[in-house]
Coordinates of C-alpha atoms and ligand atoms in Angstrom, one line a residue:
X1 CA 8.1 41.6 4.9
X2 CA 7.7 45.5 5.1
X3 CA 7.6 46.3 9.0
X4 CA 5.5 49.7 9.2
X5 CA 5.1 51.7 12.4
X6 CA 1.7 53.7 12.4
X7 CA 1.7 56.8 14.9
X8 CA -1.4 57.9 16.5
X9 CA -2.6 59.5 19.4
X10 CA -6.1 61.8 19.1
X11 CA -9.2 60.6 18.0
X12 CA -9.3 62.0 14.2
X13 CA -6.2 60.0 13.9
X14 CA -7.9 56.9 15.3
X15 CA -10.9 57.5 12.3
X16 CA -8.0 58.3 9.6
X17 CA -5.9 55.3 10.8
X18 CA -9.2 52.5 10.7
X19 CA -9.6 51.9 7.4
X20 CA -5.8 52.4 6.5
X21 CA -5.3 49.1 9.3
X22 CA -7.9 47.9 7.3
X23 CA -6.2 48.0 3.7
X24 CA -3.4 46.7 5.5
X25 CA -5.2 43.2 6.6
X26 CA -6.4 43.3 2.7
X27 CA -3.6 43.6 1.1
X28 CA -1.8 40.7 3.3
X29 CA -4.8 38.3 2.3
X30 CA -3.8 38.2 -1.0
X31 CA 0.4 39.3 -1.0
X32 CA 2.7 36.8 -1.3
X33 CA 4.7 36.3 2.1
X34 CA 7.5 38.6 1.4
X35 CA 5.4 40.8 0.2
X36 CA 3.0 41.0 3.5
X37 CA 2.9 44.1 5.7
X38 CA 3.7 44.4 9.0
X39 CA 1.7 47.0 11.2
X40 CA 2.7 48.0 14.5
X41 CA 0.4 50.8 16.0
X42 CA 1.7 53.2 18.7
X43 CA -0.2 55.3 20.6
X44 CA 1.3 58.3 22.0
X45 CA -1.7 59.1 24.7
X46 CA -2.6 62.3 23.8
X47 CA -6.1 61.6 24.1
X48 CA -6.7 59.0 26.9
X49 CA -10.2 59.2 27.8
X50 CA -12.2 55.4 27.2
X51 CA -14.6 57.5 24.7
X52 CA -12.0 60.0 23.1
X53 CA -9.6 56.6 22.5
X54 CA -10.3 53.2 23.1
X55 CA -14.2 53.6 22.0
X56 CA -12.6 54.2 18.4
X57 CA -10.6 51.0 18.8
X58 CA -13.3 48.8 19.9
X59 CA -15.9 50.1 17.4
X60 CA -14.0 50.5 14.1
X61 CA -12.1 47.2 14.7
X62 CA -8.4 48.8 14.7
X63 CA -5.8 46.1 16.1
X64 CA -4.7 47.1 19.8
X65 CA -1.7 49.6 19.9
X66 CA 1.5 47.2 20.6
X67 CA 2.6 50.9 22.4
X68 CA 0.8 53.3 24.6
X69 CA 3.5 56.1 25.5
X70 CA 0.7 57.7 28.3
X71 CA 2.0 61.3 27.4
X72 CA -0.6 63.9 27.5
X73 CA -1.4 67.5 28.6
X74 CA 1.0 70.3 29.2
X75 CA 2.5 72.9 26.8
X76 CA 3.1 72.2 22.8
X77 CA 6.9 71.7 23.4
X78 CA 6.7 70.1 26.2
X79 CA 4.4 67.3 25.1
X80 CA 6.3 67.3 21.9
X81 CA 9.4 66.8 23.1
X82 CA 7.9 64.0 25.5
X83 CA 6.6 62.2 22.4
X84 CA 10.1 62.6 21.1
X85 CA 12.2 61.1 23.1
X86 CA 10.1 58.6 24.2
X87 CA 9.0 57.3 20.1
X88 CA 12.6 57.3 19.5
X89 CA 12.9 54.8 21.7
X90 CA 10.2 52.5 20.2
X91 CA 11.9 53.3 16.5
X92 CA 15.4 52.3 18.1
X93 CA 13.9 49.0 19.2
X94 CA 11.4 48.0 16.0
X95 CA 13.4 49.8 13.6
X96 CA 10.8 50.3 10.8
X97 CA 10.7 50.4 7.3
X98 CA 8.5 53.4 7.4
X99 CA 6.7 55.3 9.6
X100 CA 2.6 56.6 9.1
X101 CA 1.5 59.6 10.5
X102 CA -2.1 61.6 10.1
X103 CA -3.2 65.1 10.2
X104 CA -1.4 68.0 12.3
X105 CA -1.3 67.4 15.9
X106 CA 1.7 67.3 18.5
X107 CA 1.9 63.6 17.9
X108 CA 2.1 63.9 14.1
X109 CA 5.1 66.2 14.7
X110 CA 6.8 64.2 17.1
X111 CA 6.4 61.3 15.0
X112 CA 7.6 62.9 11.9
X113 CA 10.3 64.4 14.1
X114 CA 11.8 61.1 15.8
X115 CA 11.8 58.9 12.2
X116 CA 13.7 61.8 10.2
X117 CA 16.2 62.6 12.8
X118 CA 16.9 58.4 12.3
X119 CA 16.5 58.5 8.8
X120 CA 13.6 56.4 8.7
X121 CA 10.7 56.9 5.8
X122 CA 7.9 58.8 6.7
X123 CA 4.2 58.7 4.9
X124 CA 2.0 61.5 5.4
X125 CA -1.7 61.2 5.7
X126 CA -3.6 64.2 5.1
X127 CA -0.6 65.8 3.6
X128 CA -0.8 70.0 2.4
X129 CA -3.2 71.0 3.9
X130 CA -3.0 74.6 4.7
X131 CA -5.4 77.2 7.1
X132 CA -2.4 80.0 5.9
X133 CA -3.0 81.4 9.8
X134 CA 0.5 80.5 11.5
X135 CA -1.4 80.7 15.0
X136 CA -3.0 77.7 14.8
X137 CA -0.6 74.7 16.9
X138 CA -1.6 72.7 14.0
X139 CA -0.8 74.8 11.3
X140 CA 3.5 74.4 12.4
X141 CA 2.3 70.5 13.1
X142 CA 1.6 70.4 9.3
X143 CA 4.0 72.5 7.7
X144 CA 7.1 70.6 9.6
X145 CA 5.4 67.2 8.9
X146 CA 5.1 67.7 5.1
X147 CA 9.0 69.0 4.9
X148 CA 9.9 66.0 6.8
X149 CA 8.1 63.3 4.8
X150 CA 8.7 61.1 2.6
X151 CA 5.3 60.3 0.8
X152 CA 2.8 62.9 0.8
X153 CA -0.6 61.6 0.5
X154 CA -3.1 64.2 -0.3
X155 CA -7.1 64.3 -0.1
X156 CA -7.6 67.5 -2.1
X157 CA -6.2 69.5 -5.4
X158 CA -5.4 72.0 -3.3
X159 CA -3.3 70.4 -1.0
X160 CA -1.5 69.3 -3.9
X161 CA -0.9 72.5 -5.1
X162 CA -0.3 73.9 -1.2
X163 CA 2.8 71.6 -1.5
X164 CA 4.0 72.7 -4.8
X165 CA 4.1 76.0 -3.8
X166 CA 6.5 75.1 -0.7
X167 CA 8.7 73.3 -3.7
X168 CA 7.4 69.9 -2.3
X169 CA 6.4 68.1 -5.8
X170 CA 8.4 64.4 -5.6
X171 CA 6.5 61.5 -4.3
X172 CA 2.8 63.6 -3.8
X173 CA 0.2 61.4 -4.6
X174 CA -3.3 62.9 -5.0
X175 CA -5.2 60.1 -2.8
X176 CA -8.4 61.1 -1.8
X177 CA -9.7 61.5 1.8
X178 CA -9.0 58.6 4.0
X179 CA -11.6 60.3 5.8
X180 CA -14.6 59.7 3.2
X181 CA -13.6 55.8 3.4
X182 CA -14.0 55.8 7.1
X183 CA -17.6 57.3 6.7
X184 CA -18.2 55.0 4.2
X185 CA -16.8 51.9 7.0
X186 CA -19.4 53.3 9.5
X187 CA -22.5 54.6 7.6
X188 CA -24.1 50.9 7.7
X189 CA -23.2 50.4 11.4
X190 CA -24.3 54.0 12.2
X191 CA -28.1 52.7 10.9
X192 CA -27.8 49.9 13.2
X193 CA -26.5 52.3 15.9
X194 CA -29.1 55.0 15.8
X195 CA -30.3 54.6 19.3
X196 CA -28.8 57.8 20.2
X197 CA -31.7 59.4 18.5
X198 CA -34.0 57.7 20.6
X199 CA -32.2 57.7 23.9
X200 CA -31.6 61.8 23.5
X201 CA -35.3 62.0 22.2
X202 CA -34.3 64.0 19.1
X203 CA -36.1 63.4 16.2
X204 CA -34.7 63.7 12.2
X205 CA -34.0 67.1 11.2
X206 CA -35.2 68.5 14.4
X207 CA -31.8 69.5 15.6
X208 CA -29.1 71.2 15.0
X209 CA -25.6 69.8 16.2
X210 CA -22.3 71.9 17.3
X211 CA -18.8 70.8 17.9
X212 CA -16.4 72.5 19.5
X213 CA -12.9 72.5 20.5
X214 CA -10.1 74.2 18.4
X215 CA -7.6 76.4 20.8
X216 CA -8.2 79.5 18.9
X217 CA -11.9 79.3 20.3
X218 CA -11.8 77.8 23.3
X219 CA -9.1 79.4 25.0
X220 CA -10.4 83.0 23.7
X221 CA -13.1 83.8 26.1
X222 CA -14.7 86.5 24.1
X223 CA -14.6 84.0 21.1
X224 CA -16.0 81.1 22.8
X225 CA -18.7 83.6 25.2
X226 CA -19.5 84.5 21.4
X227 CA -20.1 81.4 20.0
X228 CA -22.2 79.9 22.8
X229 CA -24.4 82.7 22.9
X230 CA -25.2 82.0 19.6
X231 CA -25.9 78.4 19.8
X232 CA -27.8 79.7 23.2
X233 CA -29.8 81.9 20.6
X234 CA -30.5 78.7 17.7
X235 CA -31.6 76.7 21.2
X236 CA -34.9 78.9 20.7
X237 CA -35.6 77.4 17.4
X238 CA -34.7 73.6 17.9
X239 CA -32.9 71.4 20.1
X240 CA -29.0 72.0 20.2
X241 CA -26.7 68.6 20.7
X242 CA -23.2 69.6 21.7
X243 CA -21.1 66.7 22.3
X244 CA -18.3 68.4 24.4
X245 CA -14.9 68.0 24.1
X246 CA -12.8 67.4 27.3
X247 CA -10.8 70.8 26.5
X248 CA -14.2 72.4 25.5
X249 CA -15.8 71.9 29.2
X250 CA -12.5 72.8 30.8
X251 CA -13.1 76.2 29.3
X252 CA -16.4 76.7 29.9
X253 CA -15.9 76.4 34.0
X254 CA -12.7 77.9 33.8
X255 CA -14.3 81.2 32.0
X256 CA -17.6 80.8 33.8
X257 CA -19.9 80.4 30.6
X258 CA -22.4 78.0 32.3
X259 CA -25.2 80.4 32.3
X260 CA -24.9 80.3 28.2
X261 CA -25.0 76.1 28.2
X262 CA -27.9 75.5 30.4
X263 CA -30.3 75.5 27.2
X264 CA -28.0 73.4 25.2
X265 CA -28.0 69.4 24.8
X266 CA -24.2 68.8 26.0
X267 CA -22.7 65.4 26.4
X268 CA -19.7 63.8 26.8
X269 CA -18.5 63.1 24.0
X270 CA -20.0 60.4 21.9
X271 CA -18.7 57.4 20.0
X272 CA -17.7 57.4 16.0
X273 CA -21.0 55.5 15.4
X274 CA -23.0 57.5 17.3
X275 CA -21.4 60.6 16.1
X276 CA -22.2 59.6 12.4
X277 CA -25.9 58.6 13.4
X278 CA -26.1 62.2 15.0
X279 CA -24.7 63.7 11.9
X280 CA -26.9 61.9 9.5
X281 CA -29.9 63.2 11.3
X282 CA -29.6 66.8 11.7
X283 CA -30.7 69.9 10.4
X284 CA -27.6 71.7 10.3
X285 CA -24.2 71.1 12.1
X286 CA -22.0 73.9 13.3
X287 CA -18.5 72.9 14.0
X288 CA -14.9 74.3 14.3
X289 CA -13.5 70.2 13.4
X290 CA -11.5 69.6 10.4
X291 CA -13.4 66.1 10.4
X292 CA -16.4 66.7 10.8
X293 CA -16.8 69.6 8.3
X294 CA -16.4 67.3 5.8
X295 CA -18.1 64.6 7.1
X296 CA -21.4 67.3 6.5
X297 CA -20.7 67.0 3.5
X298 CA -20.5 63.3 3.5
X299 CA -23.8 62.9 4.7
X300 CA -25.4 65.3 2.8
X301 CA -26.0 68.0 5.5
X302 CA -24.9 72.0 5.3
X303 CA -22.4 73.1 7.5
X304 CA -21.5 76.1 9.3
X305 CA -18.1 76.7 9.8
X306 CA -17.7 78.7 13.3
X307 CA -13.7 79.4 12.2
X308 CA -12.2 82.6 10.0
X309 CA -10.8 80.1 7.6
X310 CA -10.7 76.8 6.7
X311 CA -8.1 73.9 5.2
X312 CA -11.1 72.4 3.2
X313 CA -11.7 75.0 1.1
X314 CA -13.9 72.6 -1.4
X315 CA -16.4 72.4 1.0
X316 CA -17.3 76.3 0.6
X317 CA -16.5 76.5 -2.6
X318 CA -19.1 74.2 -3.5
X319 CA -21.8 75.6 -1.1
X320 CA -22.2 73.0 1.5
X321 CA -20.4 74.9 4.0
X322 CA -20.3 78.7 5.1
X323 CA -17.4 80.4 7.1
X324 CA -19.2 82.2 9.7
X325 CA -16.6 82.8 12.5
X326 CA -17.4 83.6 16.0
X327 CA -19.9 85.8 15.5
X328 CA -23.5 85.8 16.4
X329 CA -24.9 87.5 13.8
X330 CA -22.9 85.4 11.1
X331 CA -23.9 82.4 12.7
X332 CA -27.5 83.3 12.9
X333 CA -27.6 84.2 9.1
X334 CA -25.8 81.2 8.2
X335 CA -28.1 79.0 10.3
X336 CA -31.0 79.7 7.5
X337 CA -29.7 78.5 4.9
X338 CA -30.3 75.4 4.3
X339 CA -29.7 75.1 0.4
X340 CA -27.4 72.0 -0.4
X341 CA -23.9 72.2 -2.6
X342 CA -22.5 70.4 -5.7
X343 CA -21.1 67.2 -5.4
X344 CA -16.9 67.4 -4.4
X345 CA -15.5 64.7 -6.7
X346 CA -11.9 65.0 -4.9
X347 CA -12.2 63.4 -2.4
X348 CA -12.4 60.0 -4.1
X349 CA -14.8 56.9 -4.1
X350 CA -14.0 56.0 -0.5
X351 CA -10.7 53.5 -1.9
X352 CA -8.3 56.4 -0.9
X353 CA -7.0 53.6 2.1
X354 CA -6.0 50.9 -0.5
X355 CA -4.8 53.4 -3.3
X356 CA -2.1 54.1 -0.2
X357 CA -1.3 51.0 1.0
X358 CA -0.6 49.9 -2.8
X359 CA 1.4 52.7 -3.4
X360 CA 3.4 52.4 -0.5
X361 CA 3.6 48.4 -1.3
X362 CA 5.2 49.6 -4.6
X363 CA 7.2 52.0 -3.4
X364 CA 8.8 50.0 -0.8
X365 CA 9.6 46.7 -2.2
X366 CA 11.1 48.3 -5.3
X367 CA 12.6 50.5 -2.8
X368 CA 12.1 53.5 -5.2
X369 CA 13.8 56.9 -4.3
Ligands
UD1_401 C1 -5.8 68.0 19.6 C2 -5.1 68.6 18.4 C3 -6.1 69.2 17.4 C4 -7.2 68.2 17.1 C5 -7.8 67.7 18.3 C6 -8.8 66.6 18.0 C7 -2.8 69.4 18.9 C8 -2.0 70.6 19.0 N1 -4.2 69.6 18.8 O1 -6.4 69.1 20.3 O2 -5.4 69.5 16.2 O3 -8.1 68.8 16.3 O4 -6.8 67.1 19.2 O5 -9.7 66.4 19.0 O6 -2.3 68.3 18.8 N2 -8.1 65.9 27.4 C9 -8.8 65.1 28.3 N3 -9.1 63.8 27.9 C10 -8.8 63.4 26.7 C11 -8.2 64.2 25.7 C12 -7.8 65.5 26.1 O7 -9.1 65.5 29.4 O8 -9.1 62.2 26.4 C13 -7.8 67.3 27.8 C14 -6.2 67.4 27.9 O9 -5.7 67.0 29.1 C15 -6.1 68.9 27.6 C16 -7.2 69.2 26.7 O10 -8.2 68.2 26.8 O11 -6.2 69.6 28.8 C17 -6.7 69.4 25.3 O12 -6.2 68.2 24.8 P1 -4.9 68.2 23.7 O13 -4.7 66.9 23.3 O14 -3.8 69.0 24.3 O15 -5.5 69.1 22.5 P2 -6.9 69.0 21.8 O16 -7.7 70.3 22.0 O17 -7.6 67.8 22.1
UDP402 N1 -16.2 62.7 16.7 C1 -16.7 61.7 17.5 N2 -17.4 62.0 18.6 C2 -17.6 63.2 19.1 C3 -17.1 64.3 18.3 C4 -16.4 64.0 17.1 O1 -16.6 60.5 17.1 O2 -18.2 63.4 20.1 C5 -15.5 62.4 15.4 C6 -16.1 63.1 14.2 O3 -17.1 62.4 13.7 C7 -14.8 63.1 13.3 C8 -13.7 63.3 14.3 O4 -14.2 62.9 15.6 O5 -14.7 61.9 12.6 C9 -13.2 64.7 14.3 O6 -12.3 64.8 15.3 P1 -12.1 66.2 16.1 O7 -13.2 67.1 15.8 O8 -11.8 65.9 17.5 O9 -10.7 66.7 15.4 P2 -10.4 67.5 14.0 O10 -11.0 66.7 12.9 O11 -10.9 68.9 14.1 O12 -8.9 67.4 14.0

């Protein structure tokens, strides 16, 4: 028995982590008893609101977190450190084989940072990934995390060769996006779960939908005055849904941009299901996510990418997306084109979550260097 301590705490990680749990309870179907896997999920709080967190659990079927360390808000080294010391406690008592972690945030780091410092194996989901713009909270998340891990799981070439480039080449494995296999685990359910359509009154291809919620935007207020005027602007052609992130609104009071939202469809932020079904529907979506850039893609819809750069540089590349920044005119331009891209073969057939988990089997029970 392998015991394996998964790490999450914000709601991409909760979408990454589903159909991982689900490998998992796959794999032990068929392993042999000393070969089954033990999961333990910890939750470090980071996001704590019941539809930015528990919604996830409930709908994608992830086993309950055994742990919930409650730590959120403050500065980046303060909730760091808070994460810290308090999962070093959980590793002293479960002592795992290995610890997961997903993406770039502060509870990626901490997580990466408490199993290293006890010499425990860390696997890296969503490994090499780089934005090359030092700024970004999560850029340092990432950059630390790789240098710490273990196993580097990768979803893109490029990521592969990210790493090589920082002299990271043993144990990188070119997986494919645990993300695409999560879109695959809801796109049935989201057809059954379409009522958000209905219940907003928006009809296919009729709308255009925004995200919105990275620092570097929200906490600029000429950036974020920017990009709401021009989703004010695209409100003039069709309806604009905005599911609004908890930091998002915060901002918008705090700088007093209400004026520019009053035209705009904004809700609180909606479920994974829902969010696919709203996705699969619209005409365009406009988004500063990592996720759901390249869930666009997924579901066949052209993106606009309201960032200067971008860690899924595939995406462009093959036209589905276009980096249009902040700005109004940018966005406005991008917002006509509505050409689609070629397909992005990288990102595997949506069996990146077992190609890990048997991997990882491997690795461990051979205990291979
Ligand atoms: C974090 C990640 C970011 C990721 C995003 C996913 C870091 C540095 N950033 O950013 O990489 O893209 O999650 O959504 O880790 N809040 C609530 N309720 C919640 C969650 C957050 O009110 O359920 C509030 C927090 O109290 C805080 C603000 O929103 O005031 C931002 O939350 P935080 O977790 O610090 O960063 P995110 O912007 O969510
Ligand atoms: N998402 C969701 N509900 C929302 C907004 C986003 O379920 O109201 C999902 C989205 O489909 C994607 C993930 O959250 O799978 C992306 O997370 P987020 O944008 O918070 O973080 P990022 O991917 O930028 O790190």
């Amino acid at each position: 028995m392998i015991k394996i301590l998964t790490i999450v705490g914000a709601r991409p990680q909760f979408i990454k982590a589903a159909p991982v749990s689900r490998a998992i309870i796959e794999h032990n179907k068929t392993a042999t008893e000393d070969h089954q896997l033990q999961e333990i999920i910890l939750h470090s709080g980071q996001h704590f609101d019941k539809n930015m967190s528990e919604v996830f659990f409930n709908e994608l079927n992830i086993p309950a977190p055994q742990y919930n360390l409650g730590i959120q808000g403050g500065s980046h080294g303060s909730m760091t450190g808070r994460m810290l010391e308090k999962i070093e406690a959980v590793l002293l008592k479960e002592t795992p084989d290995l610890v997961i972690v997903y993406g770039d945030t502060n509870t990626t780091l901490a997580g990466a940072l408490a199993a290293s410092k006890m010499n425990i194996k860390i696997a890296h989901i969503e490994a090499g990934l780089r934005s090359w713009n030092r700024q970004m909270p999560e850029e340092i998340n990432r950059i630390l995390t790789d240098h710490l891990s273990y196993i580097l799981f990768c979803p893109t070439f490029q990521a592969v060769e990210n790493l090589k480039k920082e002299g990271i080449q043993k144990n990188v494995i070119h997986s494919g996006d645990v993300m695409f296999d999560a879109a695959l685990l809801a796109a049935d359910l989201a057809d059954k779960h379409n009522s958000i359509l209905k219940t907003t009154g928006l009809q296919p291809r009729e709308y255009f939908l925004a995200t919105l919620h990275r620092a570097e935007n929200t906490d600029n207020e000429t950036r974020l005055r920017s990009i709401l005027s021009a989703l004010n602007k695209l409100s003039l052609q069709k309806p604009v849904v905005l599911p609004v992130h908890p930091r998002t609104i915060k901002k918008i009071k705090a700088f007093g941009l209400e004026s520019l939202t009053a035209n705009l469809k904004m809700m609180a932020p909606v479920s994974f299901l829902e969010m696919v079904a709203l996705e699969k529907s619209a005409a365009i979506i406009l988004t500063d996510s990592g996720g759901v850039q390249k869930e666009a893609y997924f579901h066949g819809i052209p993106c606009i990418t309201l960032r200067d750069e971008t860690e899924w540089i595939e995406t462009v590349e093959t036209g589905w997306n276009t980096l249009a920044g902040c700005d109004v005119n940018q966005i406005l331009e991008a917002s006509k084109k509505r050409s689609q891209g070629t397909p992005i073969h990288e990102y595997g057939t949506g069996t990146a979550s077992r190609k890990i988990i048997k991997i990882l089997n491997a690795k461990l029970f051979l205990s291979e260097p």
